[in-house]
Amino acid sequence: MDIDAVIIDVEFEVSSRWNPYNHHVCFRFIDTAPNKPRLLNALYELERNDDLEVIDYNYSETPITEKTNLKDLEV
């Protein structure tokens, strides 16, 4: 099994019992594929909060190559 570093762009749609409208929360970070532990941890942290409910989420993966700009990402 190959493990690769990827950039994850994820958008979570969450609802809060304190607000009648859903919220959209976006994150961008470096993770490892295929397991994506940081993505799964972000989902876990949002779901374990009693005040929030994760309605949906979408993410995309961008492979990291020697030409990828990592300037704004924590490595």
Short mmCIF file of N, CA and C in Angstrom, two decimals:
data_model
loop_
_atom_site.label_atom_id
_atom_site.label_comp_id
_atom_site.label_asym_id
_atom_site.label_seq_id
_atom_site.Cartn_x
_atom_site.Cartn_y
_atom_site.Cartn_z
N MET A 1 0.84 -1.17 0.00
CA MET A 1 0.00 0.00 0.00
C MET A 1 0.89 1.24 0.00
N ASP A 2 0.65 2.13 -0.95
CA ASP A 2 1.40 3.38 -1.02
C ASP A 2 0.74 4.43 -0.13
N ILE A 3 1.57 5.18 0.58
CA ILE A 3 1.08 6.29 1.39
C ILE A 3 1.63 7.56 0.78
N ASP A 4 0.75 8.47 0.44
CA ASP A 4 1.13 9.72 -0.20
C ASP A 4 0.62 10.90 0.62
N ALA A 5 1.36 12.00 0.56
CA ALA A 5 0.90 13.24 1.17
C ALA A 5 0.02 13.96 0.16
N VAL A 6 -1.11 14.48 0.65
CA VAL A 6 -2.06 15.19 -0.20
C VAL A 6 -2.53 16.43 0.54
N ILE A 7 -3.04 17.38 -0.23
CA ILE A 7 -3.70 18.54 0.35
C ILE A 7 -5.19 18.25 0.32
N ILE A 8 -5.83 18.41 1.47
CA ILE A 8 -7.27 18.19 1.58
C ILE A 8 -7.96 19.55 1.70
N ASP A 9 -8.93 19.78 0.85
CA ASP A 9 -9.84 20.92 0.97
C ASP A 9 -11.19 20.33 1.33
N VAL A 10 -11.69 20.68 2.52
CA VAL A 10 -12.95 20.08 2.98
C VAL A 10 -13.91 21.18 3.41
N GLU A 11 -15.18 20.97 3.10
CA GLU A 11 -16.24 21.87 3.54
C GLU A 11 -17.29 21.04 4.29
N PHE A 12 -17.52 21.40 5.55
CA PHE A 12 -18.52 20.75 6.37
C PHE A 12 -19.76 21.63 6.43
N GLU A 13 -20.93 21.03 6.29
CA GLU A 13 -22.18 21.73 6.55
C GLU A 13 -22.67 21.25 7.91
N VAL A 14 -22.78 22.17 8.85
CA VAL A 14 -23.19 21.82 10.20
C VAL A 14 -24.41 22.63 10.61
N SER A 15 -25.20 22.06 11.48
CA SER A 15 -26.32 22.80 12.05
C SER A 15 -26.08 22.94 13.55
N SER A 16 -26.63 24.00 14.08
CA SER A 16 -26.50 24.28 15.50
C SER A 16 -27.89 24.49 16.08
N ARG A 17 -28.10 23.99 17.27
CA ARG A 17 -29.41 24.18 17.88
C ARG A 17 -29.64 25.63 18.27
N TRP A 18 -28.57 26.45 18.22
CA TRP A 18 -28.68 27.86 18.61
C TRP A 18 -29.00 28.75 17.41
N ASN A 19 -28.97 28.20 16.20
CA ASN A 19 -29.17 29.01 15.00
C ASN A 19 -30.02 28.22 14.02
N PRO A 20 -31.08 28.81 13.46
CA PRO A 20 -31.95 28.06 12.55
C PRO A 20 -31.32 27.80 11.18
N TYR A 21 -30.22 28.46 10.87
CA TYR A 21 -29.57 28.30 9.57
C TYR A 21 -28.33 27.43 9.69
N ASN A 22 -28.04 26.65 8.67
CA ASN A 22 -26.84 25.82 8.68
C ASN A 22 -25.61 26.68 8.45
N HIS A 23 -24.48 26.18 8.90
CA HIS A 23 -23.20 26.86 8.74
C HIS A 23 -22.31 26.02 7.83
N HIS A 24 -21.40 26.68 7.17
CA HIS A 24 -20.41 25.99 6.35
C HIS A 24 -19.03 26.30 6.92
N VAL A 25 -18.29 25.26 7.20
CA VAL A 25 -16.96 25.38 7.78
C VAL A 25 -15.97 24.75 6.80
N CYS A 26 -14.94 25.50 6.44
CA CYS A 26 -13.96 25.02 5.46
C CYS A 26 -12.58 24.91 6.11
N PHE A 27 -11.87 23.86 5.75
CA PHE A 27 -10.51 23.64 6.22
C PHE A 27 -9.64 23.25 5.03
N ARG A 28 -8.37 23.56 5.13
CA ARG A 28 -7.38 23.13 4.14
C ARG A 28 -6.14 22.71 4.91
N PHE A 29 -5.68 21.48 4.67
CA PHE A 29 -4.54 20.97 5.42
C PHE A 29 -3.88 19.83 4.65
N ILE A 30 -2.69 19.46 5.12
CA ILE A 30 -1.96 18.34 4.54
C ILE A 30 -2.35 17.08 5.31
N ASP A 31 -2.60 16.02 4.57
CA ASP A 31 -2.99 14.75 5.17
C ASP A 31 -2.27 13.63 4.41
N THR A 32 -2.46 12.41 4.84
CA THR A 32 -1.88 11.27 4.14
C THR A 32 -3.01 10.44 3.54
N ALA A 33 -2.77 9.98 2.33
CA ALA A 33 -3.75 9.13 1.63
C ALA A 33 -3.16 7.74 1.57
N PRO A 34 -3.93 6.72 1.61
CA PRO A 34 -5.38 6.68 1.44
C PRO A 34 -6.18 6.77 2.72
N ASN A 35 -5.57 6.74 3.90
CA ASN A 35 -6.34 6.67 5.15
C ASN A 35 -6.94 7.99 5.61
N LYS A 36 -6.31 9.11 5.30
CA LYS A 36 -6.77 10.46 5.65
C LYS A 36 -7.10 10.63 7.14
N PRO A 37 -6.14 10.40 8.03
CA PRO A 37 -6.41 10.48 9.48
C PRO A 37 -6.79 11.88 9.96
N ARG A 38 -6.22 12.92 9.38
CA ARG A 38 -6.56 14.28 9.83
C ARG A 38 -7.99 14.64 9.43
N LEU A 39 -8.42 14.21 8.25
CA LEU A 39 -9.80 14.45 7.82
C LEU A 39 -10.77 13.72 8.73
N LEU A 40 -10.48 12.47 9.01
CA LEU A 40 -11.36 11.70 9.90
C LEU A 40 -11.38 12.28 11.31
N ASN A 41 -10.25 12.80 11.78
CA ASN A 41 -10.20 13.42 13.10
C ASN A 41 -11.03 14.71 13.13
N ALA A 42 -10.96 15.51 12.06
CA ALA A 42 -11.77 16.74 12.00
C ALA A 42 -13.26 16.39 12.05
N LEU A 43 -13.66 15.37 11.31
CA LEU A 43 -15.06 14.93 11.32
C LEU A 43 -15.45 14.44 12.72
N TYR A 44 -14.59 13.67 13.34
CA TYR A 44 -14.84 13.17 14.69
C TYR A 44 -15.01 14.32 15.69
N GLU A 45 -14.13 15.30 15.63
CA GLU A 45 -14.17 16.43 16.57
C GLU A 45 -15.46 17.23 16.41
N LEU A 46 -15.91 17.41 15.17
CA LEU A 46 -17.17 18.14 14.95
C LEU A 46 -18.36 17.31 15.44
N GLU A 47 -18.35 16.02 15.17
CA GLU A 47 -19.48 15.17 15.55
C GLU A 47 -19.60 14.94 17.05
N ARG A 48 -18.49 15.00 17.77
CA ARG A 48 -18.56 14.74 19.21
C ARG A 48 -19.05 15.96 20.00
N ASN A 49 -19.17 17.10 19.35
CA ASN A 49 -19.68 18.31 19.99
C ASN A 49 -21.20 18.22 20.07
N ASP A 50 -21.75 18.30 21.26
CA ASP A 50 -23.20 18.17 21.45
C ASP A 50 -24.00 19.30 20.82
N ASP A 51 -23.38 20.45 20.61
CA ASP A 51 -24.09 21.60 20.07
C ASP A 51 -24.14 21.61 18.55
N LEU A 52 -23.41 20.72 17.89
CA LEU A 52 -23.36 20.70 16.43
C LEU A 52 -23.81 19.36 15.88
N GLU A 53 -24.35 19.42 14.68
CA GLU A 53 -24.66 18.20 13.95
C GLU A 53 -24.09 18.35 12.55
N VAL A 54 -23.28 17.41 12.13
CA VAL A 54 -22.72 17.44 10.78
C VAL A 54 -23.80 16.95 9.82
N ILE A 55 -24.21 17.83 8.92
CA ILE A 55 -25.26 17.50 7.96
C ILE A 55 -24.64 16.80 6.74
N ASP A 56 -23.54 17.35 6.26
CA ASP A 56 -22.89 16.81 5.06
C ASP A 56 -21.46 17.36 5.02
N TYR A 57 -20.63 16.71 4.23
CA TYR A 57 -19.31 17.26 3.98
C TYR A 57 -18.81 16.77 2.63
N ASN A 58 -17.99 17.60 2.01
CA ASN A 58 -17.37 17.28 0.72
C ASN A 58 -15.90 17.65 0.81
N TYR A 59 -15.08 16.83 0.19
CA TYR A 59 -13.66 17.16 0.20
C TYR A 59 -13.04 16.80 -1.14
N SER A 60 -11.90 17.43 -1.38
CA SER A 60 -11.11 17.10 -2.57
C SER A 60 -9.67 16.91 -2.14
N GLU A 61 -8.97 16.07 -2.89
CA GLU A 61 -7.56 15.80 -2.62
C GLU A 61 -6.73 16.36 -3.77
N THR A 62 -5.63 16.99 -3.42
CA THR A 62 -4.68 17.46 -4.42
C THR A 62 -3.34 16.80 -4.10
N PRO A 63 -2.82 16.01 -5.02
CA PRO A 63 -1.51 15.37 -4.76
C PRO A 63 -0.42 16.42 -4.58
N ILE A 64 0.53 16.13 -3.72
CA ILE A 64 1.66 17.03 -3.51
C ILE A 64 2.82 16.54 -4.38
N THR A 65 3.31 17.44 -5.21
CA THR A 65 4.46 17.16 -6.07
C THR A 65 5.55 18.17 -5.75
N GLU A 66 6.65 18.06 -6.47
CA GLU A 66 7.75 19.01 -6.24
C GLU A 66 7.37 20.44 -6.64
N LYS A 67 6.32 20.61 -7.43
CA LYS A 67 5.89 21.94 -7.87
C LYS A 67 4.75 22.52 -7.03
N THR A 68 4.25 21.77 -6.05
CA THR A 68 3.13 22.22 -5.23
C THR A 68 3.59 23.32 -4.28
N ASN A 69 2.82 24.41 -4.22
CA ASN A 69 3.12 25.52 -3.32
C ASN A 69 2.55 25.19 -1.94
N LEU A 70 3.41 25.03 -0.96
CA LEU A 70 3.00 24.70 0.42
C LEU A 70 3.16 25.90 1.34
N LYS A 71 3.28 27.09 0.78
CA LYS A 71 3.60 28.29 1.54
C LYS A 71 2.66 28.53 2.72
N ASP A 72 1.37 28.39 2.55
CA ASP A 72 0.41 28.71 3.61
C ASP A 72 -0.04 27.49 4.41
N LEU A 73 0.64 26.37 4.24
CA LEU A 73 0.25 25.14 4.93
C LEU A 73 1.30 24.76 5.97
N GLU A 74 0.85 24.23 7.09
CA GLU A 74 1.76 23.78 8.14
C GLU A 74 2.24 22.37 7.78
N VAL A 75 3.57 22.24 7.68
CA VAL A 75 4.15 20.95 7.32
C VAL A 75 4.75 20.32 8.55
#
